[in-house]
């Protein structure tokens, strides 16, 4: 007798983005050696791009759905000589959305999963490099980044007022702030 086909729900579960973490294969040095930067990013409906920014790095590279944070660290080591022990890669807390907050991402994190619709729509994405500090006591590199919790921007009517355009008031506020410090 013929075997019944699995339910469509089962197939959609296997192909869902959250399954990529289980199936992602780390890139090799040969793989990352072939990933070239793009000089001038323009939106591309067929290719996703990621900007790596901070610690003397400002590069945009093409990425695929299964690339991990660890893959990006390998790319940074190969192309920029960056020791992964000396920095963190920071991205959205949870899954990207406006005001999501930011956190240090582990090497196993699949970039397309934390970027969500930014990856799906092929919008430019960014991971930031934050330096670590060497502990005098232990000699170990320690993170300097503090997680930023979700924030909600104020409504437009509260985000700006006419005083924001008052340059003289701004200069006095700066002088006061500097005097207080």
CSV table of N, CA and C in Angstrom, one decimal:
chain,number,residue,atom,x,y,z
A,1,UNK,N,0.8,-1.2,0.0
A,1,UNK,CA,0.0,0.0,0.0
A,1,UNK,C,0.9,1.3,0.0
A,2,UNK,N,0.4,2.3,-0.6
A,2,UNK,CA,1.1,3.6,-0.7
A,2,UNK,C,1.1,4.3,0.7
A,3,UNK,N,2.2,4.9,1.0
A,3,UNK,CA,2.4,5.6,2.2
A,3,UNK,C,1.7,7.0,2.1
A,4,UNK,N,1.0,7.4,3.1
A,4,UNK,CA,0.4,8.8,3.0
A,4,UNK,C,1.4,9.9,3.0
A,5,UNK,N,1.2,10.9,2.3
A,5,UNK,CA,2.1,12.0,2.3
A,5,UNK,C,2.0,12.8,3.7
A,6,UNK,N,3.1,13.3,4.1
A,6,UNK,CA,3.1,14.1,5.4
A,6,UNK,C,2.2,15.3,5.2
A,7,UNK,N,1.6,15.8,6.3
A,7,UNK,CA,0.7,16.9,6.2
A,7,UNK,C,1.5,18.2,5.7
A,8,UNK,N,0.8,19.1,5.0
A,8,UNK,CA,1.4,20.3,4.5
A,8,UNK,C,2.0,21.1,5.7
A,9,UNK,N,1.4,21.0,6.9
A,9,UNK,CA,1.9,21.7,8.0
A,9,UNK,C,3.3,21.3,8.4
A,10,UNK,N,3.6,20.0,8.3
A,10,UNK,CA,4.9,19.4,8.6
A,10,UNK,C,5.9,20.0,7.6
A,11,UNK,N,5.6,20.1,6.3
A,11,UNK,CA,6.6,20.7,5.4
A,11,UNK,C,6.8,22.1,5.6
A,12,UNK,N,5.8,22.9,6.0
A,12,UNK,CA,6.0,24.3,6.2
A,12,UNK,C,6.8,24.5,7.5
A,13,UNK,N,6.7,23.6,8.4
A,13,UNK,CA,7.5,23.7,9.6
A,13,UNK,C,9.0,23.5,9.3
A,14,UNK,N,9.3,22.5,8.5
A,14,UNK,CA,10.7,22.3,8.1
A,14,UNK,C,11.3,23.4,7.3
A,15,UNK,N,10.5,24.1,6.5
A,15,UNK,CA,11.1,25.1,5.7
A,15,UNK,C,11.0,26.5,6.3
A,16,UNK,N,10.4,26.6,7.5
A,16,UNK,CA,10.3,27.9,8.2
A,16,UNK,C,11.7,28.4,8.6
A,17,UNK,N,11.8,29.8,8.6
A,17,UNK,CA,13.1,30.3,8.9
A,17,UNK,C,13.7,29.9,10.2
A,18,UNK,N,12.9,29.6,11.2
A,18,UNK,CA,13.4,29.2,12.5
A,18,UNK,C,14.1,27.9,12.5
A,19,UNK,N,13.9,27.1,11.4
A,19,UNK,CA,14.6,25.8,11.3
A,19,UNK,C,16.0,26.0,10.8
A,20,UNK,N,16.4,27.1,10.3
A,20,UNK,CA,17.7,27.3,9.7
A,20,UNK,C,18.8,27.1,10.7
A,21,UNK,N,18.5,27.4,12.0
A,21,UNK,CA,19.6,27.3,13.0
A,21,UNK,C,20.0,25.9,13.1
A,22,UNK,N,19.1,24.9,13.0
A,22,UNK,CA,19.4,23.5,13.1
A,22,UNK,C,20.1,23.0,11.9
A,23,UNK,N,19.9,23.6,10.8
A,23,UNK,CA,20.5,23.1,9.5
A,23,UNK,C,21.7,23.9,9.0
A,24,UNK,N,22.0,25.0,9.6
A,24,UNK,CA,23.0,25.9,9.1
A,24,UNK,C,24.4,25.2,9.2
A,25,UNK,N,25.1,25.3,8.1
A,25,UNK,CA,26.5,24.7,8.1
A,25,UNK,C,27.4,25.9,8.2
A,26,UNK,N,28.4,25.8,9.1
A,26,UNK,CA,29.3,26.9,9.2
A,26,UNK,C,30.1,27.1,7.9
A,27,UNK,N,30.4,28.3,7.6
A,27,UNK,CA,31.2,28.6,6.4
A,27,UNK,C,32.6,28.2,6.7
A,28,UNK,N,33.4,27.9,5.7
A,28,UNK,CA,34.8,27.6,5.8
A,28,UNK,C,35.6,28.8,5.4
A,29,UNK,N,36.9,28.8,5.6
A,29,UNK,CA,37.8,29.9,5.2
A,29,UNK,C,37.7,30.1,3.7
A,30,UNK,N,37.6,29.0,3.0
A,30,UNK,CA,37.5,29.1,1.5
A,30,UNK,C,36.2,29.8,1.2
A,31,UNK,N,35.1,29.5,1.9
A,31,UNK,CA,33.8,30.2,1.6
A,31,UNK,C,33.9,31.7,1.8
A,32,UNK,N,34.4,32.1,3.0
A,32,UNK,CA,34.5,33.5,3.3
A,32,UNK,C,35.5,34.2,2.5
A,33,UNK,N,36.5,33.5,2.0
A,33,UNK,CA,37.5,34.2,1.1
A,33,UNK,C,36.9,34.7,-0.2
A,34,UNK,N,35.8,34.1,-0.6
A,34,UNK,CA,35.1,34.5,-1.8
A,34,UNK,C,34.0,35.5,-1.6
A,35,UNK,N,33.7,35.9,-0.4
A,35,UNK,CA,32.7,36.9,-0.2
A,35,UNK,C,33.3,38.3,-0.3
A,36,UNK,N,33.0,39.0,-1.4
A,36,UNK,CA,33.5,40.3,-1.7
A,36,UNK,C,32.6,41.4,-1.1
A,37,UNK,N,33.2,42.5,-0.7
A,37,UNK,CA,32.5,43.7,-0.3
A,37,UNK,C,31.9,44.4,-1.5
A,38,UNK,N,30.8,45.2,-1.3
A,38,UNK,CA,30.3,46.0,-2.3
A,38,UNK,C,30.6,47.5,-2.0
A,39,UNK,N,31.1,48.2,-3.0
A,39,UNK,CA,31.5,49.6,-2.7
A,39,UNK,C,30.4,50.5,-2.5
A,40,UNK,N,29.3,50.3,-3.2
A,40,UNK,CA,28.2,51.2,-3.1
A,40,UNK,C,26.9,50.4,-3.1
A,41,UNK,N,26.3,50.3,-1.9
A,41,UNK,CA,25.1,49.5,-1.7
A,41,UNK,C,24.0,50.1,-2.5
A,42,UNK,N,23.2,49.3,-3.2
A,42,UNK,CA,21.9,49.7,-3.7
A,42,UNK,C,21.0,48.5,-3.5
A,43,UNK,N,19.7,48.8,-3.2
A,43,UNK,CA,18.8,47.7,-2.9
A,43,UNK,C,18.7,46.7,-4.1
A,44,UNK,N,18.7,45.5,-3.7
A,44,UNK,CA,18.7,44.4,-4.7
A,44,UNK,C,17.6,43.4,-4.3
A,45,UNK,N,16.6,43.2,-5.1
A,45,UNK,CA,15.5,42.3,-4.7
A,45,UNK,C,15.9,40.9,-4.6
A,46,UNK,N,17.0,40.5,-5.2
A,46,UNK,CA,17.4,39.1,-5.2
A,46,UNK,C,18.5,38.8,-4.2
A,47,UNK,N,19.2,39.8,-3.7
A,47,UNK,CA,20.3,39.5,-2.8
A,47,UNK,C,20.2,40.4,-1.5
A,48,UNK,N,20.4,39.7,-0.4
A,48,UNK,CA,20.5,40.4,0.9
A,48,UNK,C,21.9,40.9,1.2
A,49,UNK,N,22.0,42.1,1.8
A,49,UNK,CA,23.3,42.6,2.2
A,49,UNK,C,23.3,43.0,3.7
A,50,UNK,N,24.5,42.8,4.2
A,50,UNK,CA,24.7,43.1,5.6
A,50,UNK,C,25.9,44.1,5.8
A,51,UNK,N,25.7,45.1,6.6
A,51,UNK,CA,26.7,46.1,6.9
A,51,UNK,C,27.4,45.7,8.2
A,52,UNK,N,28.7,45.6,8.2
A,52,UNK,CA,29.5,45.3,9.4
A,52,UNK,C,30.1,46.6,9.8
A,53,UNK,N,29.9,47.1,11.0
A,53,UNK,CA,30.3,48.5,11.3
A,53,UNK,C,30.9,48.6,12.7
A,54,UNK,N,32.0,49.3,12.8
A,54,UNK,CA,32.6,49.5,14.1
A,54,UNK,C,34.0,49.0,14.2
A,55,UNK,N,34.8,49.6,15.1
A,55,UNK,CA,36.2,49.1,15.3
A,55,UNK,C,37.0,49.1,14.1
A,56,UNK,N,36.9,50.2,13.3
A,56,UNK,CA,37.7,50.4,12.1
A,56,UNK,C,37.1,49.6,10.9
A,57,UNK,N,36.0,49.0,11.0
A,57,UNK,CA,35.3,48.3,9.9
A,57,UNK,C,34.1,49.0,9.5
A,58,UNK,N,34.0,49.1,8.2
A,58,UNK,CA,32.7,49.7,7.6
A,58,UNK,C,32.6,49.1,6.2
A,59,UNK,N,32.0,47.8,6.2
A,59,UNK,CA,31.9,47.1,5.0
A,59,UNK,C,30.5,46.5,4.8
A,60,UNK,N,30.1,46.4,3.6
A,60,UNK,CA,28.8,45.8,3.2
A,60,UNK,C,29.1,44.6,2.4
A,61,UNK,N,28.5,43.4,2.8
A,61,UNK,CA,28.7,42.2,2.1
A,61,UNK,C,27.4,41.5,1.8
A,62,UNK,N,27.4,40.7,0.7
A,62,UNK,CA,26.2,39.9,0.5
A,62,UNK,C,26.1,38.7,1.5
A,63,UNK,N,24.9,38.4,1.9
A,63,UNK,CA,24.7,37.2,2.8
A,63,UNK,C,23.6,36.4,2.3
A,64,UNK,N,23.6,35.1,2.8
A,64,UNK,CA,22.6,34.1,2.5
A,64,UNK,C,21.8,33.8,3.7
A,65,UNK,N,20.6,33.1,3.6
A,65,UNK,CA,19.7,32.9,4.6
A,65,UNK,C,20.3,32.1,5.8
A,66,UNK,N,21.3,31.3,5.6
A,66,UNK,CA,21.8,30.4,6.6
A,66,UNK,C,23.1,30.9,7.2
A,67,UNK,N,23.5,32.2,6.9
A,67,UNK,CA,24.8,32.7,7.5
A,67,UNK,C,24.5,33.0,9.0
A,68,UNK,N,25.5,32.7,9.8
A,68,UNK,CA,25.5,32.9,11.2
A,68,UNK,C,26.4,34.1,11.7
A,69,UNK,N,26.2,34.5,12.9
A,69,UNK,CA,27.1,35.5,13.5
A,69,UNK,C,28.6,34.9,13.5
A,70,UNK,N,28.7,33.6,13.8
A,70,UNK,CA,30.1,33.0,13.7
A,70,UNK,C,30.7,33.1,12.3
A,71,UNK,N,29.8,33.0,11.3
A,71,UNK,CA,30.3,33.1,9.9
A,71,UNK,C,30.9,34.5,9.7
A,72,UNK,N,30.2,35.5,10.2
A,72,UNK,CA,30.6,36.9,10.0
A,72,UNK,C,31.9,37.2,10.8
A,73,UNK,N,32.1,36.5,11.9
A,73,UNK,CA,33.3,36.7,12.7
A,73,UNK,C,34.5,36.0,11.9
A,74,UNK,N,34.2,34.9,11.2
A,74,UNK,CA,35.2,34.3,10.4
A,74,UNK,C,35.6,35.2,9.2
A,75,UNK,N,34.6,35.8,8.6
A,75,UNK,CA,34.8,36.8,7.5
A,75,UNK,C,35.7,37.9,8.0
A,76,UNK,N,35.3,38.5,9.2
A,76,UNK,CA,36.1,39.6,9.7
A,76,UNK,C,37.5,39.2,10.1
A,77,UNK,N,37.7,38.0,10.5
A,77,UNK,CA,39.1,37.5,10.8
A,77,UNK,C,39.9,37.4,9.5
A,78,UNK,N,39.2,36.8,8.5
A,78,UNK,CA,39.9,36.5,7.2
A,78,UNK,C,40.3,37.8,6.5
A,79,UNK,N,39.3,38.7,6.3
A,79,UNK,CA,39.4,39.9,5.5
A,79,UNK,C,40.0,41.1,6.3
A,80,UNK,N,39.7,41.1,7.6
A,80,UNK,CA,40.1,42.3,8.3
A,80,UNK,C,41.1,42.0,9.5
A,81,UNK,N,41.4,40.8,9.7
A,81,UNK,CA,42.4,40.4,10.7
A,81,UNK,C,41.8,40.6,12.1
A,82,UNK,N,40.5,40.7,12.3
A,82,UNK,CA,39.9,40.9,13.6
A,82,UNK,C,39.8,39.6,14.4
A,83,UNK,N,40.4,39.6,15.6
A,83,UNK,CA,40.3,38.5,16.5
A,83,UNK,C,38.9,38.4,17.2
A,84,UNK,N,38.2,37.4,16.9
A,84,UNK,CA,36.8,37.3,17.5
A,84,UNK,C,36.7,37.4,19.0
A,85,UNK,N,37.8,37.1,19.7
A,85,UNK,CA,37.8,37.2,21.1
A,85,UNK,C,37.8,38.6,21.6
A,86,UNK,N,38.2,39.6,20.7
A,86,UNK,CA,38.4,40.9,21.2
A,86,UNK,C,37.2,41.9,20.9
A,87,UNK,N,36.1,41.3,20.3
A,87,UNK,CA,34.9,42.2,20.1
A,87,UNK,C,33.6,41.3,20.1
A,88,UNK,N,32.5,42.0,20.3
A,88,UNK,CA,31.2,41.3,20.2
A,88,UNK,C,30.5,41.8,18.9
A,89,UNK,N,29.6,41.0,18.3
A,89,UNK,CA,28.8,41.5,17.3
A,89,UNK,C,27.4,41.7,17.9
A,90,UNK,N,26.9,42.9,17.7
A,90,UNK,CA,25.6,43.3,18.3
A,90,UNK,C,24.6,43.5,17.3
A,91,UNK,N,23.4,43.0,17.5
A,91,UNK,CA,22.3,43.2,16.6
A,91,UNK,C,21.0,43.3,17.4
A,92,UNK,N,19.9,43.1,16.7
A,92,UNK,CA,18.6,43.3,17.3
A,92,UNK,C,18.3,42.3,18.5
A,93,UNK,N,17.6,42.8,19.5
A,93,UNK,CA,17.2,41.9,20.6
A,93,UNK,C,16.0,41.2,20.2
A,94,UNK,N,16.1,39.8,20.2
A,94,UNK,CA,15.0,39.0,19.7
A,94,UNK,C,15.0,39.0,18.2
A,95,UNK,N,13.9,39.5,17.6
A,95,UNK,CA,13.8,39.7,16.1
A,95,UNK,C,13.6,41.1,15.8
A,96,UNK,N,14.3,41.6,14.7
A,96,UNK,CA,14.2,43.0,14.4
A,96,UNK,C,12.8,43.5,14.3
A,97,UNK,N,12.6,44.7,14.9
A,97,UNK,CA,11.4,45.5,14.7
A,97,UNK,C,11.8,46.9,15.1
A,98,UNK,N,11.1,47.9,14.8
A,98,UNK,CA,11.5,49.3,15.2
A,98,UNK,C,11.5,49.3,16.7
A,99,UNK,N,12.6,49.7,17.3
A,99,UNK,CA,12.7,49.9,18.7
A,99,UNK,C,13.0,48.6,19.5
A,100,UNK,N,13.4,47.5,18.8
A,100,UNK,CA,13.6,46.2,19.4
A,100,UNK,C,14.6,46.2,20.5
A,101,UNK,N,15.5,47.1,20.5
A,101,UNK,CA,16.6,47.0,21.5
A,101,UNK,C,17.8,46.3,20.8
A,102,UNK,N,18.9,46.2,21.5
A,102,UNK,CA,20.1,45.5,20.9
A,102,UNK,C,20.7,44.6,22.0
A,103,UNK,N,21.4,43.6,21.5
A,103,UNK,CA,22.1,42.7,22.4
A,103,UNK,C,23.3,42.0,21.7
A,104,UNK,N,24.2,41.5,22.5
A,104,UNK,CA,25.3,40.7,21.9
A,104,UNK,C,24.7,39.4,21.3
A,105,UNK,N,25.1,39.1,20.1
A,105,UNK,CA,24.5,37.9,19.5
A,105,UNK,C,25.6,36.8,19.5
A,106,UNK,N,25.1,35.6,19.9
A,106,UNK,CA,26.0,34.4,20.0
A,106,UNK,C,26.4,33.9,18.6
A,107,UNK,N,27.5,33.2,18.5
A,107,UNK,CA,28.0,32.8,17.2
A,107,UNK,C,27.1,31.9,16.4
A,108,UNK,N,26.2,31.2,17.1
A,108,UNK,CA,25.3,30.2,16.5
A,108,UNK,C,24.0,30.9,15.9
A,109,UNK,N,23.8,32.2,16.2
A,109,UNK,CA,22.6,32.9,15.8
A,109,UNK,C,22.6,33.1,14.3
A,110,UNK,N,21.5,32.7,13.7
A,110,UNK,CA,21.3,32.8,12.2
A,110,UNK,C,20.8,34.2,11.9
A,111,UNK,N,21.6,35.0,11.1
A,111,UNK,CA,21.3,36.4,10.9
A,111,UNK,C,19.9,36.6,10.3
A,112,UNK,N,19.5,35.8,9.4
A,112,UNK,CA,18.2,36.0,8.7
A,112,UNK,C,17.1,35.8,9.8
A,113,UNK,N,17.3,35.0,10.8
A,113,UNK,CA,16.2,34.8,11.8
A,113,UNK,C,16.1,36.1,12.7
A,114,UNK,N,17.2,36.7,13.1
A,114,UNK,CA,17.1,37.9,14.0
A,114,UNK,C,16.7,39.1,13.1
A,115,UNK,N,17.0,39.1,11.8
A,115,UNK,CA,16.6,40.3,11.0
A,115,UNK,C,15.2,40.2,10.5
A,116,UNK,N,14.6,39.0,10.5
A,116,UNK,CA,13.2,38.9,10.1
A,116,UNK,C,12.9,39.5,8.8
A,117,UNK,N,11.9,40.5,8.8
A,117,UNK,CA,11.4,41.1,7.6
A,117,UNK,C,12.5,41.9,6.9
A,118,UNK,N,13.5,42.4,7.6
A,118,UNK,CA,14.6,43.1,6.9
A,118,UNK,C,15.3,42.2,6.0
A,119,UNK,N,15.5,40.9,6.4
A,119,UNK,CA,16.2,39.9,5.5
A,119,UNK,C,15.2,39.5,4.4
A,120,UNK,N,14.0,39.2,4.7
A,120,UNK,CA,13.0,38.8,3.8
A,120,UNK,C,12.8,39.8,2.6
A,121,UNK,N,12.8,41.1,3.0
A,121,UNK,CA,12.6,42.2,2.0
A,121,UNK,C,13.9,42.7,1.4
A,122,UNK,N,15.0,42.1,1.8
A,122,UNK,CA,16.3,42.4,1.2
A,122,UNK,C,16.7,43.9,1.5
A,123,UNK,N,16.2,44.4,2.7
A,123,UNK,CA,16.7,45.7,3.2
A,123,UNK,C,18.0,45.6,3.7
A,124,UNK,N,18.8,46.6,3.7
A,124,UNK,CA,20.2,46.6,4.2
A,124,UNK,C,20.1,46.4,5.7
A,125,UNK,N,20.9,45.4,6.2
A,125,UNK,CA,20.9,45.1,7.6
A,125,UNK,C,22.3,45.5,8.2
A,126,UNK,N,22.4,45.5,9.5
A,126,UNK,CA,23.7,45.9,10.1
A,126,UNK,C,23.9,45.1,11.4
A,127,UNK,N,25.1,44.7,11.6
A,127,UNK,CA,25.6,44.2,12.8
A,127,UNK,C,26.8,45.1,13.2
A,128,UNK,N,26.8,45.5,14.5
A,128,UNK,CA,27.9,46.4,15.0
A,128,UNK,C,28.9,45.7,15.8
A,129,UNK,N,30.2,46.1,15.6
A,129,UNK,CA,31.3,45.5,16.3
A,129,UNK,C,31.5,46.4,17.6
A,130,UNK,N,31.5,45.8,18.8
A,130,UNK,CA,31.8,46.5,20.0
A,130,UNK,C,33.0,45.9,20.6
A,131,UNK,N,34.0,46.7,21.0
A,131,UNK,CA,35.2,46.2,21.6
A,131,UNK,C,35.0,45.5,22.9
A,132,UNK,N,35.8,44.5,23.2
A,132,UNK,CA,35.8,43.9,24.5
A,132,UNK,C,37.0,44.5,25.3
A,133,UNK,N,37.0,44.4,26.6
A,133,UNK,CA,38.1,44.9,27.4
A,133,UNK,C,38.7,43.8,28.1
A,134,UNK,N,40.0,43.8,28.2
A,134,UNK,CA,40.8,42.7,28.8
A,134,UNK,C,40.8,43.0,30.3
A,135,UNK,N,40.3,42.0,31.1
A,135,UNK,CA,40.2,42.1,32.5
A,135,UNK,C,41.6,42.0,33.1
A,136,UNK,N,42.0,42.9,33.9
A,136,UNK,CA,43.3,42.9,34.6
A,136,UNK,C,43.4,41.7,35.5
A,137,UNK,N,42.3,41.3,36.2
A,137,UNK,CA,42.3,40.2,37.1
A,137,UNK,C,42.4,38.9,36.5
A,138,UNK,N,41.6,38.6,35.4
A,138,UNK,CA,41.6,37.3,34.8
A,138,UNK,C,42.4,37.2,33.5
A,139,UNK,N,42.6,38.3,32.9
A,139,UNK,CA,43.3,38.3,31.6
A,139,UNK,C,42.3,37.9,30.5
A,140,UNK,N,41.1,37.7,30.8
A,140,UNK,CA,40.1,37.3,29.8
A,140,UNK,C,39.5,38.6,29.1
A,141,UNK,N,39.0,38.5,27.9
A,141,UNK,CA,38.3,39.6,27.2
A,141,UNK,C,36.9,39.6,27.7
A,142,UNK,N,36.4,40.7,28.1
A,142,UNK,CA,35.0,40.9,28.6
A,142,UNK,C,34.2,41.9,27.8
A,143,UNK,N,33.0,41.6,27.7
A,143,UNK,CA,32.1,42.5,26.9
A,143,UNK,C,32.0,43.8,27.5
A,144,UNK,N,31.9,44.9,26.7
A,144,UNK,CA,31.7,46.2,27.1
A,144,UNK,C,30.3,46.7,26.8
A,145,UNK,N,29.5,45.8,26.1
A,145,UNK,CA,28.2,46.2,25.6
A,145,UNK,C,27.2,45.9,26.6
A,146,UNK,N,26.3,46.8,26.9
A,146,UNK,CA,25.1,46.6,27.8
A,146,UNK,C,23.9,46.5,27.0
A,147,UNK,N,23.1,45.4,27.2
A,147,UNK,CA,21.9,45.2,26.4
A,147,UNK,C,21.0,46.4,26.5
A,148,UNK,N,20.4,46.7,25.4
A,148,UNK,CA,19.5,47.8,25.3
A,148,UNK,C,18.1,47.2,25.2
A,149,UNK,N,17.2,47.5,26.1
A,149,UNK,CA,15.9,46.9,26.1
A,149,UNK,C,15.0,47.6,25.0
A,150,UNK,N,13.9,47.0,24.7
A,150,UNK,CA,13.0,47.6,23.7
A,150,UNK,C,12.6,49.0,24.2
A,151,UNK,N,12.5,49.9,23.2
A,151,UNK,CA,12.0,51.2,23.4
A,151,UNK,C,10.9,51.6,22.4
A,152,UNK,N,10.1,52.5,22.8
A,152,UNK,CA,9.0,53.0,21.9
A,152,UNK,C,9.2,54.5,21.7
A,153,UNK,N,9.4,54.9,20.5
A,153,UNK,CA,9.6,56.3,20.3
A,153,UNK,C,8.3,57.1,20.6
A,154,UNK,N,8.5,58.3,21.1
A,154,UNK,CA,7.3,59.1,21.4
A,154,UNK,C,6.5,59.4,20.2
A,155,UNK,N,5.2,59.7,20.4
A,155,UNK,CA,4.4,60.1,19.2
A,155,UNK,C,4.9,61.4,18.7
A,156,UNK,N,4.7,61.6,17.4
A,156,UNK,CA,5.4,62.8,16.7
A,156,UNK,C,5.1,64.1,17.4
A,157,UNK,N,3.9,64.3,17.9
A,157,UNK,CA,3.6,65.6,18.6
A,157,UNK,C,4.4,65.8,19.9
A,158,UNK,N,4.9,64.7,20.4
A,158,UNK,CA,5.8,64.9,21.6
A,158,UNK,C,7.3,64.8,21.3
A,159,UNK,N,7.6,64.4,20.1
A,159,UNK,CA,9.0,64.2,19.8
A,159,UNK,C,9.7,65.5,19.4
A,160,UNK,N,9.0,66.5,19.0
A,160,UNK,CA,9.6,67.7,18.6
A,160,UNK,C,8.7,68.9,19.0
A,161,UNK,N,9.3,70.0,19.3
A,161,UNK,CA,8.5,71.2,19.6
A,161,UNK,C,9.3,72.4,19.0
A,162,UNK,N,8.7,73.5,19.0
A,162,UNK,CA,9.4,74.7,18.3
A,162,UNK,C,10.7,75.1,19.0
A,163,UNK,N,10.8,74.8,20.3
A,163,UNK,CA,12.1,75.1,21.0
A,163,UNK,C,13.3,74.3,20.4
A,164,UNK,N,13.0,73.2,19.7
A,164,UNK,CA,14.1,72.4,19.2
A,164,UNK,C,14.8,73.1,18.1
A,165,UNK,N,14.2,74.1,17.5
A,165,UNK,CA,14.9,74.9,16.4
A,165,UNK,C,15.5,76.2,17.0
A,166,UNK,N,15.5,76.4,18.3
A,166,UNK,CA,16.1,77.5,18.9
A,166,UNK,C,17.6,77.3,19.2
A,167,UNK,N,18.4,77.8,18.2
A,167,UNK,CA,19.9,77.5,18.3
A,167,UNK,C,20.5,78.2,19.6
A,168,UNK,N,20.0,79.4,19.9
A,168,UNK,CA,20.5,80.1,21.1
A,168,UNK,C,20.2,79.3,22.4
A,169,UNK,N,19.0,78.8,22.4
A,169,UNK,CA,18.7,78.0,23.6
A,169,UNK,C,19.5,76.7,23.7
A,170,UNK,N,19.8,76.1,22.5
A,170,UNK,CA,20.6,74.9,22.4
A,170,UNK,C,22.0,75.2,22.9
A,171,UNK,N,22.6,76.3,22.5
A,171,UNK,CA,24.0,76.7,22.9
A,171,UNK,C,24.0,76.9,24.4
A,172,UNK,N,23.0,77.6,25.0
A,172,UNK,CA,22.9,77.8,26.5
A,172,UNK,C,22.8,76.4,27.2
A,173,UNK,N,22.0,75.5,26.6
A,173,UNK,CA,21.9,74.2,27.3
A,173,UNK,C,23.2,73.4,27.2
A,174,UNK,N,23.9,73.6,26.1
A,174,UNK,CA,25.3,72.9,26.0
A,174,UNK,C,26.2,73.5,27.0
A,175,UNK,N,26.3,74.8,27.1
A,175,UNK,CA,27.1,75.5,28.1
A,175,UNK,C,26.8,75.1,29.5
A,176,UNK,N,25.5,75.0,29.9
A,176,UNK,CA,25.1,74.6,31.2
A,176,UNK,C,25.5,73.1,31.5
A,177,UNK,N,25.3,72.3,30.5
A,177,UNK,CA,25.7,70.9,30.6
A,177,UNK,C,27.2,70.7,30.8
A,178,UNK,N,28.0,71.5,30.1
A,178,UNK,CA,29.4,71.4,30.2
A,178,UNK,C,29.9,71.9,31.6
A,179,UNK,N,29.2,73.0,32.1
A,179,UNK,CA,29.6,73.6,33.4
A,179,UNK,C,29.2,72.6,34.5
A,180,UNK,N,28.1,71.9,34.3
A,180,UNK,CA,27.7,70.9,35.3
A,180,UNK,C,28.7,69.7,35.4
A,181,UNK,N,29.4,69.4,34.4
A,181,UNK,CA,30.3,68.3,34.4
A,181,UNK,C,31.6,68.8,34.7
